[in-house]
Amino acid sequence: MSGSLLVDNIGELVTNGAGEGPLGIRRNAAVLVEEGRVVWVGPSAYAPAADHHVDAGGAAVLPGFVDSHAHLVFAGDRAAEFAARMAGQPYTGGGIRTTVGATRAATDEELRATVRRLRGEALRQGTTTMEIKSGYGLTVADEARSLRIAAETSTETTFLGAHVVPAEYADRPDDYVGLVCGPMLAAAAPYAKWIDVFCERGAFDVDHARAILACGRAAGLGVRLHANQLGPGPGVQLGVELDAASVDHCTHLSDADVAALADTAHSDGSGTRTVATLLPGAEFSTRSPYPDARRLLDAGVTVALATDCNPGSSYTSSMPFCVALAVREMRMTPAEAVWAATAGGARALRRDDIGVLTPGARADLVVLDAPSYLHLAYRPGVPLIRQVIRNGVPQ
């Protein structure tokens, strides 16, 4: 769409910038967009003229959701595994290998269709930025093609060759780490922005995780980390040691883990350099204890929310659902949860051009079918996304 776009008659505008309260709310507001960027925010009564017009009708408008943790490149179905968990079987992460087999057998077009389907689902629910991981190929060729396909849809792509040790290397984990650090990283790096490791019992120990992440960082990739999901462990403190942008899950934290995250605080009081990304969809889908977001927030740790969309442990693409879970189950206020799902996700990707609606930001806006952001938690499960504007273009 060429020309400028004005979104006006906004009853409640969440800017995550200057304004009322922690969300920078502005009332009776308007937003002017040019060339995919926000160029003006102010009272609707004083809005400039524009080539195109969206009337919010007094509804709430907020930045597009930023989903900073998702696994969209896969094939197959694990509904039976979900049913078994609901009948009492504990989650161990072992089902990942089932998806690996299906993904290796799938064609490029089959994988591409799944990514497009899930990305479309997420967009309709207000997600305008979505990180996409590999991790279900676990061969040089399959990891490279997973990231190539992911990069067709997102610039936020993550190499997760260290998801689990594949069956053919079960007795040779050191050899697999060597493969990940060598030929696999070389093949994957051209399509990846980040590197990630599942640092958990049954996956990769701290020494293997440190080696893999160090190799990725040397190749120019940013560091992310799955940590402390299944139990206490060294993952969070390893992430801090390696200046990870985000440590994700953070379900089982010691006082030392929380302190380590808090110690990465920026001197200007703008939060922590390493973000704790919480994934309540995984706890919902595995009947596991939820992370204690309140403990992290009270310690000054920056918190993000993400879906962890994957076929095994969190098959949801809905950020509004995760916002509602965070409020109900993780002791977050509605404002904290909305911030974490927008600006927090942007921090987890080390970006300042998304998750906010301030001049210069990317023009990603969500118009709710509701008068306030509060309804995202107040009315769980209700399709409240009336319209999505991404890069200044109505979707």
Short mmCIF file of N, CA and C in Angstrom, two decimals, residues 145-220:
data_model
loop_
_atom_site.label_atom_id
_atom_site.label_comp_id
_atom_site.label_asym_id
_atom_site.label_seq_id
_atom_site.Cartn_x
_atom_site.Cartn_y
_atom_site.Cartn_z
N ARG A 145 18.07 -26.72 5.56
CA ARG A 145 16.82 -26.46 4.82
C ARG A 145 15.74 -25.92 5.76
N SER A 146 15.71 -26.36 7.02
CA SER A 146 14.74 -25.81 7.96
C SER A 146 14.92 -24.31 8.12
N LEU A 147 16.15 -23.88 8.25
CA LEU A 147 16.41 -22.45 8.42
C LEU A 147 16.18 -21.68 7.13
N ARG A 148 16.49 -22.28 6.00
CA ARG A 148 16.22 -21.62 4.72
C ARG A 148 14.72 -21.37 4.56
N ILE A 149 13.91 -22.36 4.93
CA ILE A 149 12.45 -22.21 4.85
C ILE A 149 11.97 -21.19 5.87
N ALA A 150 12.52 -21.23 7.09
CA ALA A 150 12.13 -20.26 8.12
C ALA A 150 12.45 -18.84 7.68
N ALA A 151 13.58 -18.65 7.01
CA ALA A 151 14.01 -17.32 6.61
C ALA A 151 13.13 -16.72 5.52
N GLU A 152 12.33 -17.55 4.86
CA GLU A 152 11.38 -17.03 3.89
C GLU A 152 10.25 -16.25 4.57
N THR A 153 10.06 -16.51 5.87
CA THR A 153 8.93 -15.95 6.61
C THR A 153 9.36 -14.97 7.69
N SER A 154 10.56 -15.11 8.23
CA SER A 154 10.99 -14.28 9.34
C SER A 154 12.48 -13.96 9.23
N THR A 155 12.84 -12.76 9.67
CA THR A 155 14.26 -12.41 9.78
C THR A 155 14.83 -12.87 11.11
N GLU A 156 13.97 -13.28 12.03
CA GLU A 156 14.40 -13.72 13.36
C GLU A 156 14.44 -15.26 13.36
N THR A 157 15.54 -15.81 12.84
CA THR A 157 15.68 -17.26 12.71
C THR A 157 16.79 -17.76 13.63
N THR A 158 16.56 -18.93 14.20
CA THR A 158 17.47 -19.46 15.23
C THR A 158 17.88 -20.88 14.90
N PHE A 159 19.18 -21.12 14.90
CA PHE A 159 19.75 -22.45 14.68
C PHE A 159 19.71 -23.22 15.99
N LEU A 160 18.91 -24.29 16.02
CA LEU A 160 18.76 -25.14 17.21
C LEU A 160 19.15 -26.58 16.86
N GLY A 161 20.29 -26.73 16.24
CA GLY A 161 20.78 -28.09 15.98
C GLY A 161 21.00 -28.87 17.26
N ALA A 162 21.21 -28.16 18.37
CA ALA A 162 21.37 -28.79 19.68
C ALA A 162 20.04 -28.79 20.42
N HIS A 163 19.04 -29.43 19.80
CA HIS A 163 17.72 -29.58 20.43
C HIS A 163 17.75 -30.84 21.30
N VAL A 164 18.04 -31.97 20.68
CA VAL A 164 18.36 -33.21 21.38
C VAL A 164 19.44 -33.91 20.58
N VAL A 165 20.07 -34.91 21.18
CA VAL A 165 21.01 -35.76 20.44
C VAL A 165 20.17 -36.76 19.65
N PRO A 166 20.30 -36.80 18.32
CA PRO A 166 19.47 -37.72 17.54
C PRO A 166 19.85 -39.17 17.80
N ALA A 167 18.93 -40.06 17.47
CA ALA A 167 19.08 -41.48 17.81
C ALA A 167 20.37 -42.07 17.29
N GLU A 168 20.79 -41.68 16.08
CA GLU A 168 21.99 -42.27 15.49
C GLU A 168 23.27 -41.86 16.21
N TYR A 169 23.18 -40.84 17.09
CA TYR A 169 24.34 -40.42 17.87
C TYR A 169 24.12 -40.67 19.37
N ALA A 170 23.14 -41.48 19.72
CA ALA A 170 22.78 -41.65 21.13
C ALA A 170 23.96 -42.08 21.99
N ASP A 171 24.84 -42.91 21.44
CA ASP A 171 26.01 -43.39 22.20
C ASP A 171 27.25 -42.55 21.93
N ARG A 172 27.10 -41.49 21.13
CA ARG A 172 28.27 -40.67 20.76
C ARG A 172 27.92 -39.19 20.85
N PRO A 173 27.51 -38.71 22.00
CA PRO A 173 27.11 -37.30 22.08
C PRO A 173 28.24 -36.33 21.75
N ASP A 174 29.47 -36.68 22.10
CA ASP A 174 30.58 -35.79 21.78
C ASP A 174 30.74 -35.62 20.27
N ASP A 175 30.53 -36.72 19.55
CA ASP A 175 30.62 -36.65 18.09
C ASP A 175 29.53 -35.75 17.53
N TYR A 176 28.33 -35.82 18.13
CA TYR A 176 27.24 -34.98 17.63
C TYR A 176 27.54 -33.51 17.91
N VAL A 177 28.06 -33.20 19.07
CA VAL A 177 28.44 -31.82 19.37
C VAL A 177 29.47 -31.32 18.36
N GLY A 178 30.40 -32.18 18.01
CA GLY A 178 31.37 -31.81 16.98
C GLY A 178 30.72 -31.52 15.64
N LEU A 179 29.71 -32.30 15.28
CA LEU A 179 28.97 -32.06 14.04
C LEU A 179 28.24 -30.72 14.10
N VAL A 180 27.58 -30.45 15.24
CA VAL A 180 26.84 -29.20 15.38
C VAL A 180 27.78 -28.00 15.27
N CYS A 181 28.92 -28.09 15.92
CA CYS A 181 29.87 -26.97 15.92
C CYS A 181 30.61 -26.80 14.60
N GLY A 182 30.65 -27.87 13.80
CA GLY A 182 31.40 -27.84 12.56
C GLY A 182 30.52 -27.72 11.33
N PRO A 183 30.33 -28.82 10.60
CA PRO A 183 29.60 -28.74 9.33
C PRO A 183 28.17 -28.23 9.46
N MET A 184 27.48 -28.58 10.55
CA MET A 184 26.09 -28.15 10.67
C MET A 184 25.99 -26.64 10.86
N LEU A 185 26.82 -26.09 11.73
CA LEU A 185 26.83 -24.65 11.94
C LEU A 185 27.21 -23.92 10.66
N ALA A 186 28.19 -24.43 9.95
CA ALA A 186 28.61 -23.79 8.70
C ALA A 186 27.49 -23.75 7.68
N ALA A 187 26.71 -24.83 7.60
CA ALA A 187 25.60 -24.88 6.65
C ALA A 187 24.42 -24.03 7.10
N ALA A 188 24.21 -23.93 8.42
CA ALA A 188 23.04 -23.23 8.94
C ALA A 188 23.24 -21.73 9.07
N ALA A 189 24.45 -21.30 9.38
CA ALA A 189 24.71 -19.89 9.71
C ALA A 189 24.24 -18.89 8.66
N PRO A 190 24.35 -19.19 7.35
CA PRO A 190 23.89 -18.19 6.38
C PRO A 190 22.40 -17.85 6.48
N TYR A 191 21.62 -18.73 7.10
CA TYR A 191 20.17 -18.52 7.21
C TYR A 191 19.73 -18.17 8.63
N ALA A 192 20.66 -18.02 9.55
CA ALA A 192 20.31 -17.85 10.96
C ALA A 192 20.84 -16.53 11.50
N LYS A 193 20.10 -15.98 12.46
CA LYS A 193 20.52 -14.80 13.20
C LYS A 193 20.99 -15.17 14.59
N TRP A 194 20.45 -16.27 15.13
CA TRP A 194 20.69 -16.69 16.51
C TRP A 194 21.10 -18.14 16.56
N ILE A 195 21.70 -18.53 17.71
CA ILE A 195 21.96 -19.93 18.03
C ILE A 195 21.35 -20.22 19.40
N ASP A 196 20.85 -21.45 19.57
CA ASP A 196 20.15 -21.84 20.79
C ASP A 196 20.56 -23.27 21.12
N VAL A 197 20.44 -23.62 22.39
CA VAL A 197 20.72 -24.98 22.87
C VAL A 197 19.67 -25.34 23.91
N PHE A 198 19.20 -26.59 23.88
CA PHE A 198 18.31 -27.12 24.92
C PHE A 198 19.21 -27.69 26.01
N CYS A 199 19.49 -26.86 27.01
CA CYS A 199 20.40 -27.24 28.10
C CYS A 199 19.56 -27.81 29.24
N GLU A 200 19.34 -29.11 29.20
CA GLU A 200 18.48 -29.80 30.17
C GLU A 200 18.96 -31.24 30.32
N ARG A 201 18.55 -31.88 31.40
CA ARG A 201 18.80 -33.31 31.52
C ARG A 201 18.09 -34.01 30.36
N GLY A 202 18.78 -34.99 29.78
CA GLY A 202 18.23 -35.69 28.64
C GLY A 202 18.50 -35.00 27.32
N ALA A 203 19.12 -33.81 27.37
CA ALA A 203 19.44 -33.09 26.14
C ALA A 203 20.95 -32.79 26.14
N PHE A 204 21.35 -31.55 26.49
CA PHE A 204 22.76 -31.18 26.45
C PHE A 204 23.19 -30.64 27.81
N ASP A 205 24.33 -31.13 28.30
CA ASP A 205 24.82 -30.66 29.59
C ASP A 205 25.50 -29.31 29.42
N VAL A 206 25.93 -28.73 30.51
CA VAL A 206 26.42 -27.36 30.48
C VAL A 206 27.71 -27.24 29.67
N ASP A 207 28.58 -28.24 29.71
CA ASP A 207 29.82 -28.14 28.95
C ASP A 207 29.56 -28.20 27.45
N HIS A 208 28.68 -29.12 27.04
CA HIS A 208 28.32 -29.18 25.62
C HIS A 208 27.62 -27.90 25.18
N ALA A 209 26.71 -27.41 26.02
CA ALA A 209 25.98 -26.19 25.68
C ALA A 209 26.93 -25.00 25.53
N ARG A 210 27.87 -24.87 26.46
CA ARG A 210 28.82 -23.77 26.39
C ARG A 210 29.65 -23.85 25.10
N ALA A 211 30.11 -25.03 24.75
CA ALA A 211 30.93 -25.20 23.55
C ALA A 211 30.14 -24.82 22.29
N ILE A 212 28.89 -25.28 22.20
CA ILE A 212 28.08 -25.01 21.02
C ILE A 212 27.77 -23.52 20.90
N LEU A 213 27.37 -22.91 21.99
CA LEU A 213 27.03 -21.49 21.96
C LEU A 213 28.25 -20.63 21.65
N ALA A 214 29.40 -21.02 22.17
CA ALA A 214 30.63 -20.27 21.88
C ALA A 214 30.97 -20.34 20.40
N CYS A 215 30.77 -21.51 19.80
CA CYS A 215 31.02 -21.65 18.36
C CYS A 215 30.05 -20.80 17.56
N GLY A 216 28.79 -20.80 17.97
CA GLY A 216 27.81 -19.97 17.27
C GLY A 216 28.13 -18.50 17.38
N ARG A 217 28.52 -18.08 18.56
CA ARG A 217 28.87 -16.67 18.75
C ARG A 217 30.07 -16.29 17.89
N ALA A 218 31.05 -17.19 17.81
CA ALA A 218 32.23 -16.93 16.97
C ALA A 218 31.86 -16.83 15.49
N ALA A 219 30.77 -17.50 15.11
CA ALA A 219 30.30 -17.43 13.72
C ALA A 219 29.40 -16.22 13.47
N GLY A 220 29.21 -15.37 14.49
CA GLY A 220 28.45 -14.15 14.32
C GLY A 220 26.99 -14.24 14.71
#
